[in-house]
Coordinates of C-alpha atoms in Angstrom, one line a residue:
Chain A
X1419 CA 26.3 -48.2 9.1
X1420 CA 26.3 -47.2 5.4
X1421 CA 25.7 -43.6 4.5
X1422 CA 23.2 -44.4 1.7
X1423 CA 21.1 -47.5 1.8
X1424 CA 18.6 -48.2 -1.1
X1425 CA 16.4 -51.2 -0.8
X1426 CA 14.4 -52.3 -3.8
X1427 CA 13.6 -48.8 -5.1
X1428 CA 11.1 -48.3 -7.8
X1429 CA 10.4 -44.9 -9.4
X1430 CA 7.4 -44.5 -11.8
X1431 CA 6.6 -41.4 -13.8
X1432 CA 3.3 -40.5 -15.4
X1433 CA 3.7 -39.0 -18.8
X1434 CA 0.1 -38.3 -19.8
X1435 CA -1.6 -41.6 -19.7
X1436 CA 1.6 -43.6 -20.0
X1437 CA 3.4 -44.8 -16.9
X1438 CA 7.1 -44.9 -17.2
X1439 CA 9.3 -47.1 -14.9
X1440 CA 12.4 -45.0 -14.4
X1441 CA 13.9 -47.3 -11.8
X1442 CA 13.1 -50.9 -11.1
X1443 CA 14.0 -52.7 -7.9
X1444 CA 17.3 -50.8 -7.3
X1445 CA 19.3 -51.8 -4.2
X1446 CA 22.7 -50.6 -3.1
X1447 CA 24.8 -49.2 -0.3
X1448 CA 27.3 -46.4 -0.3
X1449 CA 29.8 -45.9 2.5
X1450 CA 31.0 -42.7 4.1
X1451 CA 33.8 -40.9 2.2
X1452 CA 33.3 -42.9 -1.0
X1453 CA 33.8 -41.5 -4.5
X1454 CA 31.0 -43.2 -6.4
X1455 CA 29.9 -42.9 -10.0
X1456 CA 26.7 -44.0 -11.6
X1457 CA 27.1 -44.7 -15.3
X1458 CA 24.8 -45.7 -18.1
X1459 CA 23.3 -44.5 -21.3
X1460 CA 20.8 -41.6 -21.5
X1461 CA 17.5 -42.5 -20.0
X1462 CA 18.9 -45.3 -17.9
X1463 CA 17.8 -43.6 -14.7
X1464 CA 21.0 -42.0 -13.4
X1465 CA 19.5 -38.5 -12.8
X1466 CA 16.4 -40.0 -11.3
X1467 CA 18.5 -42.0 -8.8
X1468 CA 20.6 -39.0 -7.9
X1469 CA 17.4 -36.9 -7.4
X1470 CA 16.2 -39.6 -5.0
X1471 CA 19.5 -39.8 -3.0
X1472 CA 19.6 -36.0 -3.0
X1473 CA 16.1 -35.9 -1.4
X1474 CA 14.7 -33.9 -4.3
X1475 CA 12.2 -36.7 -5.2
X1476 CA 10.7 -39.7 -3.5
X1477 CA 10.7 -43.4 -4.6
X1478 CA 7.4 -44.9 -5.6
X1479 CA 8.2 -48.1 -3.8
X1480 CA 11.1 -49.3 -1.6
X1481 CA 13.1 -47.7 1.2
X1482 CA 15.8 -45.2 0.9
X1483 CA 17.9 -44.1 3.9
X1484 CA 20.4 -41.3 3.7
X1485 CA 22.5 -40.4 6.8
X1486 CA 20.3 -42.5 9.0
X1487 CA 17.1 -40.9 7.8
X1488 CA 14.3 -42.5 5.9
X1489 CA 14.0 -39.7 3.2
X1490 CA 11.0 -41.3 1.5
X1491 CA 8.8 -40.1 4.5
X1492 CA 9.8 -36.5 4.6
X1493 CA 7.4 -33.7 3.5
X1494 CA 8.4 -30.7 1.4
X1495 CA 9.7 -28.6 4.3
X1496 CA 11.5 -31.4 6.0
X1497 CA 13.1 -32.4 2.7
X1498 CA 14.3 -28.9 2.2
X1499 CA 15.7 -28.8 5.7
X1500 CA 17.4 -32.2 5.3
X1501 CA 19.0 -31.1 2.0
X1502 CA 20.3 -27.9 3.5
X1503 CA 22.0 -29.8 6.3
X1504 CA 23.1 -33.1 4.8
X1505 CA 23.4 -32.7 1.0
X1506 CA 25.4 -30.6 -1.4
X1507 CA 24.7 -30.2 -5.1
X1508 CA 26.9 -29.7 -8.1
X1509 CA 24.9 -29.1 -11.3
X1510 CA 25.9 -29.7 -14.9
X1511 CA 25.1 -26.0 -15.7
X1512 CA 26.8 -24.8 -12.5
X1513 CA 23.5 -23.0 -11.5
X1514 CA 25.2 -20.1 -9.6
X1515 CA 22.9 -17.3 -8.6
X1516 CA 23.6 -14.6 -11.2
X1517 CA 23.0 -11.6 -8.9
X1518 CA 25.4 -12.8 -6.2
X1519 CA 29.2 -12.6 -6.3
X1520 CA 31.4 -15.7 -6.1
X1521 CA 31.7 -15.1 -2.3
X1522 CA 28.0 -14.5 -1.9
X1523 CA 27.1 -17.6 -3.9
X1524 CA 29.2 -19.7 -1.5
X1525 CA 27.8 -17.8 1.5
X1526 CA 24.2 -18.3 0.4
X1527 CA 23.5 -21.7 2.0
X1528 CA 25.2 -20.6 5.2
X1529 CA 22.9 -17.6 5.5
X1530 CA 19.6 -18.8 4.0
X1531 CA 19.7 -22.4 5.1
X1532 CA 22.0 -22.9 8.1
X1533 CA 22.1 -19.5 9.8
X1534 CA 25.8 -19.7 10.5
X1535 CA 27.3 -16.8 12.4
X1536 CA 29.2 -14.3 10.4
X1537 CA 32.7 -15.0 11.6
X1538 CA 32.3 -18.8 11.1
X1539 CA 30.9 -18.1 7.7
X1540 CA 33.8 -16.0 6.7
X1541 CA 36.3 -18.6 7.9
X1542 CA 34.7 -21.4 6.0
X1543 CA 34.2 -19.5 2.8
X1544 CA 37.8 -18.1 2.7
X1545 CA 39.2 -21.6 3.4
X1546 CA 37.1 -23.1 0.6
X1547 CA 37.9 -20.2 -1.8
X1548 CA 41.6 -20.9 -1.3
X1549 CA 41.1 -24.6 -1.6
X1550 CA 39.3 -24.3 -5.0
X1551 CA 41.7 -21.5 -6.1
X1552 CA 39.1 -18.8 -6.4
X1553 CA 40.3 -16.4 -3.7
X1554 CA 41.1 -13.6 -6.1
X1555 CA 37.8 -13.9 -7.9
X1556 CA 35.7 -13.6 -4.8
X1557 CA 34.0 -10.3 -5.8
X1558 CA 33.3 -11.3 -9.4
X1559 CA 29.8 -12.2 -10.6
X1560 CA 29.2 -15.5 -12.4
X1561 CA 29.0 -13.9 -15.8
X1562 CA 32.6 -12.5 -15.2
X1563 CA 34.2 -16.0 -14.8
X1564 CA 34.8 -19.0 -17.0
X1565 CA 32.8 -22.3 -16.9
X1566 CA 35.6 -24.1 -15.1
X1567 CA 35.7 -21.4 -12.5
X1568 CA 32.0 -21.5 -12.1
X1569 CA 32.1 -25.2 -11.4
X1570 CA 34.8 -24.7 -8.8
X1571 CA 32.6 -22.1 -7.1
X1572 CA 29.8 -24.7 -7.3
X1573 CA 32.0 -27.3 -5.6
X1574 CA 32.8 -24.8 -2.8
X1575 CA 29.1 -23.9 -2.4
X1576 CA 28.3 -27.7 -2.2
X1577 CA 30.9 -28.2 0.5
X1578 CA 30.5 -25.1 2.6
X1579 CA 27.7 -26.6 4.6
X1580 CA 29.8 -29.6 5.6
X1581 CA 27.3 -32.0 4.0
X1582 CA 27.5 -35.8 4.3
X1583 CA 26.9 -36.3 0.6
X1584 CA 27.6 -34.2 -2.5
X1585 CA 25.5 -35.1 -5.5
X1586 CA 26.9 -34.1 -8.8
X1587 CA 24.9 -34.7 -11.9
X1588 CA 27.2 -34.7 -15.0
X1589 CA 29.5 -32.2 -13.3
X1590 CA 32.0 -32.1 -16.3
X1591 CA 29.5 -32.3 -19.2
X1592 CA 29.9 -28.6 -20.0
X1593 CA 33.6 -28.4 -19.4
X1594 CA 36.6 -29.0 -21.7
X1595 CA 38.7 -32.0 -20.9
X1596 CA 41.4 -30.0 -19.1
X1597 CA 38.9 -28.2 -16.9
X1598 CA 37.0 -31.4 -16.4
X1599 CA 40.1 -33.1 -15.1
X1600 CA 40.8 -30.1 -12.8
X1601 CA 37.3 -30.3 -11.4
X1602 CA 37.5 -34.0 -10.8
X1603 CA 40.8 -33.6 -9.1
X1604 CA 39.4 -30.9 -6.9
X1605 CA 36.4 -33.0 -5.9
X1606 CA 38.7 -35.9 -5.0
X1607 CA 41.0 -33.6 -3.0
X1608 CA 38.0 -32.2 -1.1
X1609 CA 36.8 -35.7 -0.4
X1610 CA 40.2 -36.6 1.0
X1611 CA 40.3 -33.4 3.1
X1612 CA 36.7 -33.3 4.4
X1613 CA 35.7 -37.0 4.2
X1614 CA 32.5 -36.0 2.3
X1615 CA 31.0 -38.7 0.1
X1616 CA 30.8 -37.7 -3.6
X1617 CA 28.1 -39.4 -5.8
X1618 CA 28.0 -38.4 -9.4
X1619 CA 26.6 -39.5 -12.7
X1620 CA 28.6 -39.2 -15.9
X1621 CA 29.1 -40.3 -19.5
X1622 CA 32.7 -39.1 -19.4
X1623 CA 35.1 -42.2 -19.4
X1624 CA 37.9 -40.0 -17.9
X1625 CA 35.7 -39.2 -15.0
X1626 CA 34.5 -42.8 -14.6
X1627 CA 38.1 -43.8 -14.4
X1628 CA 38.6 -41.7 -11.3
X1629 CA 35.6 -43.2 -9.5
X1630 CA 36.4 -45.8 -6.7
X1631 CA 33.0 -47.5 -7.1
X1632 CA 31.1 -47.5 -10.3
X1633 CA 27.5 -48.5 -10.6
X1634 CA 26.1 -49.3 -14.0
X1635 CA 22.4 -48.6 -14.8
X1636 CA 20.5 -49.8 -17.8
X1637 CA 16.8 -49.2 -18.4
X1638 CA 16.3 -48.4 -14.8
X1639 CA 18.0 -51.5 -13.4
X1640 CA 21.3 -51.7 -11.6
X1641 CA 23.3 -54.1 -13.7
X1642 CA 26.8 -53.9 -12.3
X1643 CA 29.0 -52.7 -9.5
X1644 CA 32.7 -52.2 -10.1
X1645 CA 35.0 -51.4 -7.2
X1646 CA 38.6 -50.4 -7.7
X1647 CA 40.3 -53.8 -7.3
X1648 CA 37.3 -56.0 -8.2
X1649 CA 33.9 -56.4 -10.0
X1650 CA 30.6 -57.6 -8.6
X1651 CA 27.4 -58.5 -10.3
X1652 CA 24.4 -56.8 -8.7
Chain B
X1144 CA 15.9 -10.3 6.1
X1145 CA 18.7 -8.0 5.0
X1146 CA 20.0 -10.7 2.7
X1147 CA 16.5 -11.3 1.2
X1148 CA 16.3 -7.6 0.6
X1149 CA 19.7 -7.5 -1.0
X1150 CA 18.8 -10.3 -3.4
X1151 CA 15.5 -8.6 -4.2
X1152 CA 17.1 -5.3 -5.0
X1153 CA 19.8 -6.9 -7.1
X1154 CA 17.1 -8.8 -9.1
X1155 CA 15.3 -5.6 -9.7
X1156 CA 18.5 -4.1 -11.0
X1157 CA 19.2 -7.1 -13.1
X1158 CA 16.0 -6.5 -15.1
X1159 CA 16.6 -2.7 -15.1
X1160 CA 14.4 -1.7 -18.1
X1161 CA 11.4 -3.7 -16.8
X1162 CA 11.8 -2.3 -13.3
X1163 CA 12.0 1.3 -14.6
X1164 CA 8.9 0.7 -16.7
X1165 CA 6.9 -0.8 -13.9
X1166 CA 8.1 1.8 -11.4
X1167 CA 7.2 4.6 -13.8
X1168 CA 3.6 3.3 -14.1
X1169 CA 3.3 3.3 -10.3
X1170 CA 4.9 6.7 -10.1
X1171 CA 2.5 8.1 -12.7
X1172 CA -0.4 6.7 -10.7
X1173 CA 0.8 8.1 -7.4
X1174 CA 1.5 11.5 -8.9
X1175 CA -1.9 11.6 -10.5
X1176 CA -3.7 10.5 -7.3
X1177 CA -1.8 12.8 -5.0
X1178 CA -2.3 15.8 -7.2
X1179 CA -6.0 15.0 -7.6
X1180 CA -6.4 14.5 -3.8
X1181 CA -4.6 17.7 -3.1
X1182 CA -6.5 19.8 -5.7
X1183 CA -9.9 18.3 -5.0
X1184 CA -9.4 18.3 -1.2
X1185 CA -8.3 22.0 -1.3
X1186 CA -11.2 22.9 -3.5
X1187 CA -13.6 21.2 -1.1
X1188 CA -12.1 22.7 2.0
X1189 CA -12.0 26.1 0.5
X1190 CA -15.6 25.9 -0.5
X1191 CA -16.6 24.6 2.9
X1192 CA -14.7 27.4 4.5
X1193 CA -16.4 30.0 2.2
X1194 CA -19.8 28.7 3.1
X1195 CA -19.3 28.3 6.8
X1196 CA -17.2 31.4 7.4
X1197 CA -19.3 33.7 5.2
X1198 CA -22.8 33.1 6.7
X1199 CA -23.7 29.5 7.7
X1200 CA -21.4 28.9 10.7
X1201 CA -20.2 25.3 11.5
X1202 CA -23.3 24.3 13.6
X1203 CA -26.8 25.7 14.0
X1204 CA -29.3 25.2 16.7
X1205 CA -33.1 25.7 16.0
X1206 CA -36.3 24.8 17.6
X1207 CA -37.3 21.3 16.7
X1208 CA -39.0 21.3 13.3
X1209 CA -37.7 24.6 12.2
X1210 CA -35.3 23.2 9.6
X1211 CA -38.0 21.2 7.9
X1212 CA -39.9 24.4 7.2
X1213 CA -36.9 26.7 6.9
X1214 CA -38.0 28.0 3.4
X1215 CA -41.0 29.8 4.9
X1216 CA -38.9 31.1 7.9
X1217 CA -41.8 30.6 10.3
X1218 CA -41.8 33.1 13.2
X1219 CA -44.0 30.7 15.2
X1220 CA -41.1 28.4 15.5
X1221 CA -38.7 30.9 17.0
X1222 CA -36.8 30.1 20.3
X1223 CA -38.2 32.0 23.3
X1224 CA -35.8 33.7 25.8
X1225 CA -35.9 30.9 28.3
X1226 CA -34.9 28.4 25.6
X1227 CA -32.1 30.7 24.4
X1228 CA -30.8 30.9 28.0
X1229 CA -30.6 27.1 28.1
X1230 CA -28.6 27.1 24.8
X1231 CA -26.4 29.9 26.2
X1232 CA -25.6 27.7 29.2
X1233 CA -24.9 24.6 27.1
X1234 CA -22.6 26.6 24.8
X1235 CA -20.6 28.0 27.7
X1236 CA -20.0 24.4 28.9
X1237 CA -18.3 23.4 25.7
X1238 CA -14.8 24.8 25.4
X1239 CA -14.4 23.7 21.7
X1240 CA -16.9 26.5 20.7
X1241 CA -15.2 29.7 19.7
X1242 CA -18.2 32.0 19.0
X1243 CA -22.0 32.0 18.4
X1244 CA -24.5 34.3 16.9
X1245 CA -28.2 34.4 17.6
X1246 CA -30.3 35.4 14.5
X1247 CA -33.8 36.5 13.9
X1248 CA -34.8 35.4 10.4
X1249 CA -37.9 36.5 8.6
X1250 CA -39.4 37.0 5.2
X1251 CA -40.3 40.5 4.2
X1252 CA -40.9 42.9 1.4
X1253 CA -38.2 45.3 0.2
X1254 CA -39.4 48.6 -1.4
X1255 CA -37.4 51.4 -3.0
X1256 CA -40.7 53.5 -3.1
X1257 CA -41.0 52.6 -6.8
X1258 CA -40.8 48.8 -6.9
X1259 CA -41.3 46.1 -4.3
X1260 CA -39.8 42.6 -4.1
X1261 CA -39.4 39.9 -1.5
X1262 CA -36.4 39.6 0.7
X1263 CA -35.1 37.3 3.5
X1264 CA -33.9 39.3 6.5
X1265 CA -31.4 38.3 9.1
X1266 CA -31.4 40.3 12.3
X1267 CA -28.0 39.9 14.0
X1268 CA -25.7 41.2 16.7
X1269 CA -22.9 42.6 14.5
X1270 CA -20.0 41.7 16.8
X1271 CA -21.3 38.2 17.4
X1272 CA -22.0 37.6 13.7
X1273 CA -18.5 38.7 12.7
X1274 CA -16.9 36.4 15.2
X1275 CA -19.1 33.5 14.1
X1276 CA -18.8 34.2 10.3
X1277 CA -15.4 35.9 10.0
X1278 CA -15.6 36.2 6.2
X1279 CA -18.9 38.1 6.5
X1280 CA -17.4 41.5 6.4
X1281 CA -15.3 40.6 3.3
X1282 CA -18.7 40.1 1.5
X1283 CA -19.6 43.8 1.8
X1284 CA -18.5 45.1 -1.6
X1285 CA -19.7 48.7 -1.2
X1286 CA -20.3 50.8 1.9
X1287 CA -18.9 50.6 5.4
X1288 CA -17.9 47.2 6.6
X1289 CA -20.2 47.3 9.6
X1290 CA -23.9 46.7 10.4
X1291 CA -25.3 49.8 12.0
X1292 CA -28.8 50.3 13.5
X1293 CA -31.2 51.8 11.0
X1294 CA -29.1 50.4 8.1
X1295 CA -29.6 47.4 5.9
X1296 CA -27.0 45.4 3.9
X1297 CA -28.7 44.5 0.6
X1298 CA -27.7 41.3 -1.4
X1299 CA -26.0 42.2 -4.6
X1300 CA -28.6 40.7 -7.0
X1301 CA -31.4 42.3 -5.3
X1302 CA -29.6 45.7 -5.2
X1303 CA -29.0 45.4 -8.9
X1304 CA -32.6 44.5 -9.7
X1305 CA -34.0 47.3 -7.4
X1306 CA -31.3 49.8 -8.4
X1307 CA -30.5 50.3 -4.8
X1308 CA -27.2 52.1 -4.0
X1309 CA -25.4 52.8 -0.7
X1310 CA -27.0 55.7 1.0
X1311 CA -30.5 55.2 -0.6
X1312 CA -33.5 55.0 1.7
X1313 CA -35.6 51.8 1.4
X1314 CA -38.5 50.3 3.4
X1315 CA -38.7 46.8 4.8
X1316 CA -42.2 45.5 5.5
X1317 CA -42.9 42.2 7.4
X1318 CA -45.8 40.4 9.0
X1319 CA -45.2 39.4 12.6
X1320 CA -46.4 36.2 14.1
X1321 CA -49.7 37.8 15.2
X1322 CA -50.4 38.7 11.6
X1323 CA -50.0 42.4 11.8
X1324 CA -48.0 44.1 9.0
X1325 CA -45.2 46.5 10.1
X1326 CA -42.7 48.5 8.2
X1327 CA -39.5 50.3 8.9
X1328 CA -37.4 52.7 6.8
X1329 CA -33.7 51.8 6.4
X1330 CA -30.7 53.4 4.8
X1331 CA -28.8 51.1 2.5
X1332 CA -25.5 50.6 4.4
X1333 CA -23.8 48.3 2.0
X1334 CA -24.1 45.8 -0.8
X1335 CA -23.4 42.2 0.0
X1336 CA -21.6 39.9 -2.4
X1337 CA -23.6 36.7 -3.2
X1338 CA -22.5 33.3 -1.9
X1339 CA -23.2 29.8 -3.0
X1340 CA -26.3 28.1 -1.6
X1341 CA -29.0 29.3 0.7
X1342 CA -28.3 32.7 2.2
X1343 CA -27.0 34.1 -1.1
X1344 CA -30.0 36.4 -1.3
X1345 CA -30.3 37.4 2.4
X1346 CA -30.2 41.0 3.7
X1347 CA -28.8 41.9 7.1
X1348 CA -30.0 44.3 9.7
X1349 CA -29.2 44.9 13.4
X1350 CA -31.1 42.5 15.6
X1351 CA -32.8 45.3 17.5
X1352 CA -34.2 46.7 14.2
X1353 CA -35.6 43.1 13.6
X1354 CA -37.4 43.1 16.9
X1355 CA -38.8 46.5 16.1
X1356 CA -40.2 45.5 12.7
X1357 CA -41.6 42.3 14.2
X1358 CA -43.0 44.2 17.3
X1359 CA -41.4 41.6 19.6
X1360 CA -41.8 42.6 23.3
X1361 CA -39.5 39.7 24.3
X1362 CA -36.8 38.8 21.8
X1363 CA -37.4 35.5 20.0
X1364 CA -34.5 33.9 18.2
X1365 CA -34.8 31.9 14.9
X1366 CA -31.4 30.2 15.0
X1367 CA -28.1 30.2 16.8
X1368 CA -25.1 29.8 14.5
X1369 CA -21.9 28.4 16.1
X1370 CA -18.3 28.6 15.2
X1371 CA -15.9 26.0 16.6
X1372 CA -12.2 26.4 17.3
X1373 CA -11.0 23.3 15.3
X1374 CA -13.0 22.3 12.2
X1375 CA -11.7 18.7 12.7
X1376 CA -13.7 18.5 15.9
X1377 CA -17.0 19.4 14.2
X1378 CA -18.7 16.1 14.8
X1379 CA -17.4 15.6 18.4
X1380 CA -18.7 19.1 19.3
X1381 CA -22.0 18.6 17.5
X1382 CA -22.5 15.3 19.4
X1383 CA -21.6 17.0 22.7
X1384 CA -24.1 19.8 22.0
X1385 CA -26.7 17.4 20.9
X1386 CA -26.3 15.3 24.0
X1387 CA -26.6 18.4 26.3
X1388 CA -29.6 19.8 24.5
X1389 CA -31.5 16.6 23.9
X1390 CA -32.1 16.5 27.6
X1391 CA -34.4 19.5 27.2
X1392 CA -37.9 18.2 26.5
X1393 CA -41.4 19.5 26.2
X1394 CA -44.1 18.4 28.6
X1395 CA -45.0 15.8 26.0
X1396 CA -41.5 14.4 26.3
X1397 CA -40.5 15.6 22.8
X1398 CA -37.1 17.3 22.3
X1399 CA -37.2 21.1 22.2
X1400 CA -34.1 21.7 20.1
X1401 CA -32.5 20.4 16.9
X1402 CA -28.7 20.7 16.3
X1403 CA -27.3 20.4 12.8
X1404 CA -23.8 20.7 11.3
X1405 CA -23.3 22.7 8.1
X1406 CA -23.5 19.4 6.2
X1407 CA -27.3 19.1 6.9
X1408 CA -27.9 22.7 6.0
X1409 CA -26.0 23.3 2.8
X1410 CA -26.5 21.6 -0.6
X1411 CA -22.8 22.0 -1.2
X1412 CA -22.4 19.0 1.1
X1413 CA -23.6 16.8 -1.8
X1414 CA -20.9 18.3 -4.0
X1415 CA -18.3 17.6 -1.2
X1416 CA -19.6 14.0 -1.0
X1417 CA -19.2 13.6 -4.8
X1418 CA -15.6 14.9 -4.6
X1419 CA -14.9 12.3 -1.9
X1420 CA -16.5 9.6 -4.1
X1421 CA -14.4 10.7 -7.1
X1422 CA -11.3 10.6 -4.9
X1423 CA -12.2 7.1 -3.8
X1424 CA -12.6 5.9 -7.4
X1425 CA -9.3 7.5 -8.4
X1426 CA -7.6 5.7 -5.6
X1427 CA -9.3 2.5 -6.8
X1428 CA -7.8 3.1 -10.3
X1429 CA -4.4 3.5 -8.7
X1430 CA -4.9 0.1 -6.9
X1431 CA -5.8 -1.5 -10.2
X1432 CA -2.7 0.0 -11.9
X1433 CA -0.4 -1.2 -9.2
X1434 CA -2.0 -4.6 -8.9
X1435 CA -1.8 -5.4 -12.6
X1436 CA 1.7 -4.0 -13.2
X1437 CA 3.3 -5.6 -10.1
X1438 CA 1.5 -8.9 -10.7
X1439 CA 2.6 -8.9 -14.4
X1440 CA 6.2 -8.2 -13.4
X1441 CA 6.3 -10.8 -10.7
X1442 CA 4.7 -13.5 -12.8
X1443 CA 7.4 -12.8 -15.4
X1444 CA 10.1 -12.8 -12.8
X1445 CA 9.0 -16.3 -11.5
X1446 CA 8.7 -17.6 -15.1
X1447 CA 12.2 -16.4 -16.0
X1448 CA 13.9 -17.7 -12.9
X1449 CA 12.4 -21.2 -12.7
X1450 CA 15.9 -22.9 -12.8
X1451 CA 17.2 -20.4 -10.2
X1452 CA 14.2 -21.2 -8.0
X1453 CA 15.0 -25.0 -8.5
X1454 CA 18.6 -24.4 -7.5
X1455 CA 17.9 -22.5 -4.3
X1456 CA 15.2 -25.0 -3.4
X1457 CA 17.6 -27.9 -4.0
X1458 CA 20.2 -26.2 -1.8
X1459 CA 17.7 -26.3 1.0
X1460 CA 16.0 -22.9 1.0
X1461 CA 12.7 -23.3 2.8
X1462 CA 9.5 -22.5 0.8
X1463 CA 8.8 -19.6 3.2
X1464 CA 12.1 -17.9 2.3
X1465 CA 11.5 -18.3 -1.4
X1466 CA 8.1 -16.8 -0.9
X1467 CA 9.6 -13.9 1.0
X1468 CA 12.2 -13.3 -1.6
X1469 CA 9.6 -12.6 -4.3
X1470 CA 7.2 -10.7 -2.0
X1471 CA 10.1 -8.4 -0.9
X1472 CA 10.9 -7.8 -4.6
X1473 CA 7.2 -6.6 -5.1
X1474 CA 7.4 -4.6 -1.9
X1475 CA 10.6 -2.8 -3.1
X1476 CA 8.9 -2.0 -6.5
X1477 CA 5.9 -0.5 -4.7
X1478 CA 8.2 1.4 -2.3
X1479 CA 10.3 2.9 -5.1
X1480 CA 7.1 3.9 -7.0
X1481 CA 5.5 5.4 -3.8
X1482 CA 8.5 7.4 -2.8
X1483 CA 9.3 8.8 -6.2
X1484 CA 5.6 9.4 -6.9
X1485 CA 5.2 11.2 -3.6
X1486 CA 8.2 13.4 -4.3
X1487 CA 7.1 14.2 -7.8
X1488 CA 3.5 14.8 -6.6
X1489 CA 4.7 17.2 -3.9
X1490 CA 6.8 19.1 -6.5
X1491 CA 3.8 19.4 -8.9
X1492 CA 1.6 20.6 -6.0
X1493 CA 4.2 23.2 -5.1
X1494 CA 4.3 24.4 -8.8
X1495 CA 0.4 24.6 -8.8
X1496 CA 0.5 26.8 -5.7
X1497 CA 3.4 28.9 -7.1
X1498 CA 1.5 29.5 -10.3
X1499 CA -1.5 30.9 -8.4
X1500 CA -4.1 29.3 -10.9
X1501 CA -7.5 31.0 -10.6
X1502 CA -10.9 29.6 -11.1
X1503 CA -14.6 30.6 -10.9
X1504 CA -17.2 28.9 -8.7
X1505 CA -20.8 29.9 -9.2
X1506 CA -20.8 33.7 -8.9
X1507 CA -17.5 33.8 -7.2
X1508 CA -14.8 34.7 -9.6
X1509 CA -11.0 34.6 -9.5
X1510 CA -10.7 32.2 -6.6
X1511 CA -7.1 31.1 -6.3
X1512 CA -6.4 27.3 -6.5
X1513 CA -4.4 26.9 -3.3
X1514 CA -3.6 23.2 -2.9
X1515 CA -2.6 22.1 0.5
X1516 CA -0.2 19.2 0.9
X1517 CA -1.3 17.0 3.8
X1518 CA 1.5 14.6 4.6
X1519 CA -1.2 12.1 5.7
X1520 CA -2.5 12.0 2.1
X1521 CA 0.9 11.0 0.8
X1522 CA 1.3 8.5 3.6
X1523 CA -2.1 6.9 2.9
X1524 CA -1.5 6.7 -0.9
X1525 CA 2.0 5.2 -0.3
X1526 CA 0.7 2.7 2.2
X1527 CA -2.1 1.7 -0.3
X1528 CA 0.6 1.3 -3.1
X1529 CA 2.9 -0.8 -0.9
X1530 CA 0.1 -3.1 0.5
X1531 CA -1.2 -3.7 -3.0
X1532 CA 2.3 -4.4 -4.3
X1533 CA 2.8 -7.0 -1.6
X1534 CA -0.6 -8.5 -2.3
X1535 CA 0.1 -8.6 -6.0
X1536 CA 3.3 -10.4 -5.4
X1537 CA 1.8 -13.1 -3.2
X1538 CA 0.4 -15.3 -5.9
X1539 CA 3.5 -15.5 -8.1
X1540 CA 5.7 -15.8 -4.9
X1541 CA 3.5 -18.7 -3.6
X1542 CA 3.8 -20.4 -6.9
X1543 CA 7.6 -20.1 -6.7
X1544 CA 7.7 -21.4 -3.2
X1545 CA 5.7 -24.5 -4.1
X1546 CA 7.7 -25.3 -7.2
X1547 CA 9.0 -28.9 -7.5
X1548 CA 12.8 -28.6 -7.5
X1549 CA 13.2 -31.6 -10.0
X1550 CA 10.8 -30.0 -12.5
X1551 CA 12.3 -26.5 -11.9
X1552 CA 15.9 -27.8 -12.5
X1553 CA 14.8 -29.4 -15.7
X1554 CA 13.2 -26.2 -17.0
X1555 CA 15.0 -24.8 -20.1

């Protein structure tokens, strides 16, 4: 069974009196442990699609199943709970909580969302801090570390809940090429170690090159699927 | 809960200047209200104490209808010995009562053999009167601090007008209930300091002298003043006494007695009520200050942290927890303001007491403003501030909890 199954998804937005079709009849499947990238020009619908897979928004039409759950039928509370247990997020601007230290930022979803016992929390956080190379920065606040370090903390925060899927919207957009490379390598390494599926959107050709499956979006339509080792038309 | 508290406290520290400014506003409000409550409350209690302990007593019992015509001091409405006996029995059955004093009150003429003026006379048992109105003796400004047979304590204003001094002989003339006019010569035993309200121009004689002037074969009592052990039990004791005495009825089934607290008998009660009203409105102003300042700060906090709210919502924080996060922030602000305000208010009240500020009230001069700090007042004010802080945070917190994560994450 595929981890993400999208069947003929439409997403319409209302901008004043004008209705904008952000996604038109999008269908795809993503398997467990994949490293998938959605590419396309600005306004092609990448972020909208990631928001739908991340259960932050609902499709106007069509069916979307994530981890065996029809996410289009969940209410606000159920959606929040589903995200907390199944989905991790990495944001373009890192979005760490400024009043919490590196350690506490990673700890946040374990306390506030999953209620994980303290010893288990500590074990998971320390292991991830070591994995992302931030062990020595654990007591620093976000404004005391660099952009690349922030994104590494964000990767650890996304993975600490053992999610099925990590959604990363332009994760390297605010990073220099060396740091971007490091973050992509880290994401791939974490995928290999934890088996978590990474789905991200990007403009960055170096990041695209690392993806195993690349979906191309244009004007809200899925126009191509490229898997390492072959290309399909959608 | 601890983690929500930790985040709230850190967010307050993050916007330090704003937090200090808002907390200062609340502190100022709490200080102002607590000092006002302490000063006005002390003033009120002191004046009530002066009035009840100097002459009025806490509760008075009369024959039904007497209070309505109290200005004319009608002798026809006095309590006969049988009625007094019933009151005696009732009083003995109430352990909350500390002392009581039967009085014969009548209107008479006061003459220094040159001039004559009218006077209200109180015939009392000295020992009982002193136990019931313990400040009575302190009102005697000149002469021996005692009421002796054959002597009269003359009110200050009347003594001044009639040029009466301690040791002078005067005559008191009165009409008894049968209409016959009687007189008796008295030595001025002392000059009485005036007090606020009715009773300020009353003279005092021994009760046996009163029966002699009024030619009473059997003593008839105008009123019985009562002092209770704990002033806080005033209404309970009054109700108890009322219940016991209301059983006593005339042949027509009408009640024989009427029982009143000092509140019904002194016009100062209206002043006391006004003080209570002012205190209420001052508290209302505090509520407004806290409500506006906390709401303003929390609305700003939500507006400034929209992306942060989007992030924690995306991560999976339930709406209820986001709401709690902001409510706890408001709660902490209120708590800080209430605690610091109470400490500062207490310190100011201490300084006021230490400074021994004096003031005049009516004809009473040089009263020392002695403010009492009731921990309950601080507790009530603090609880009001904290509750209002939480209420003021609710609307912005609710808005934050209902925020659409997609919109919030897009916010710049």
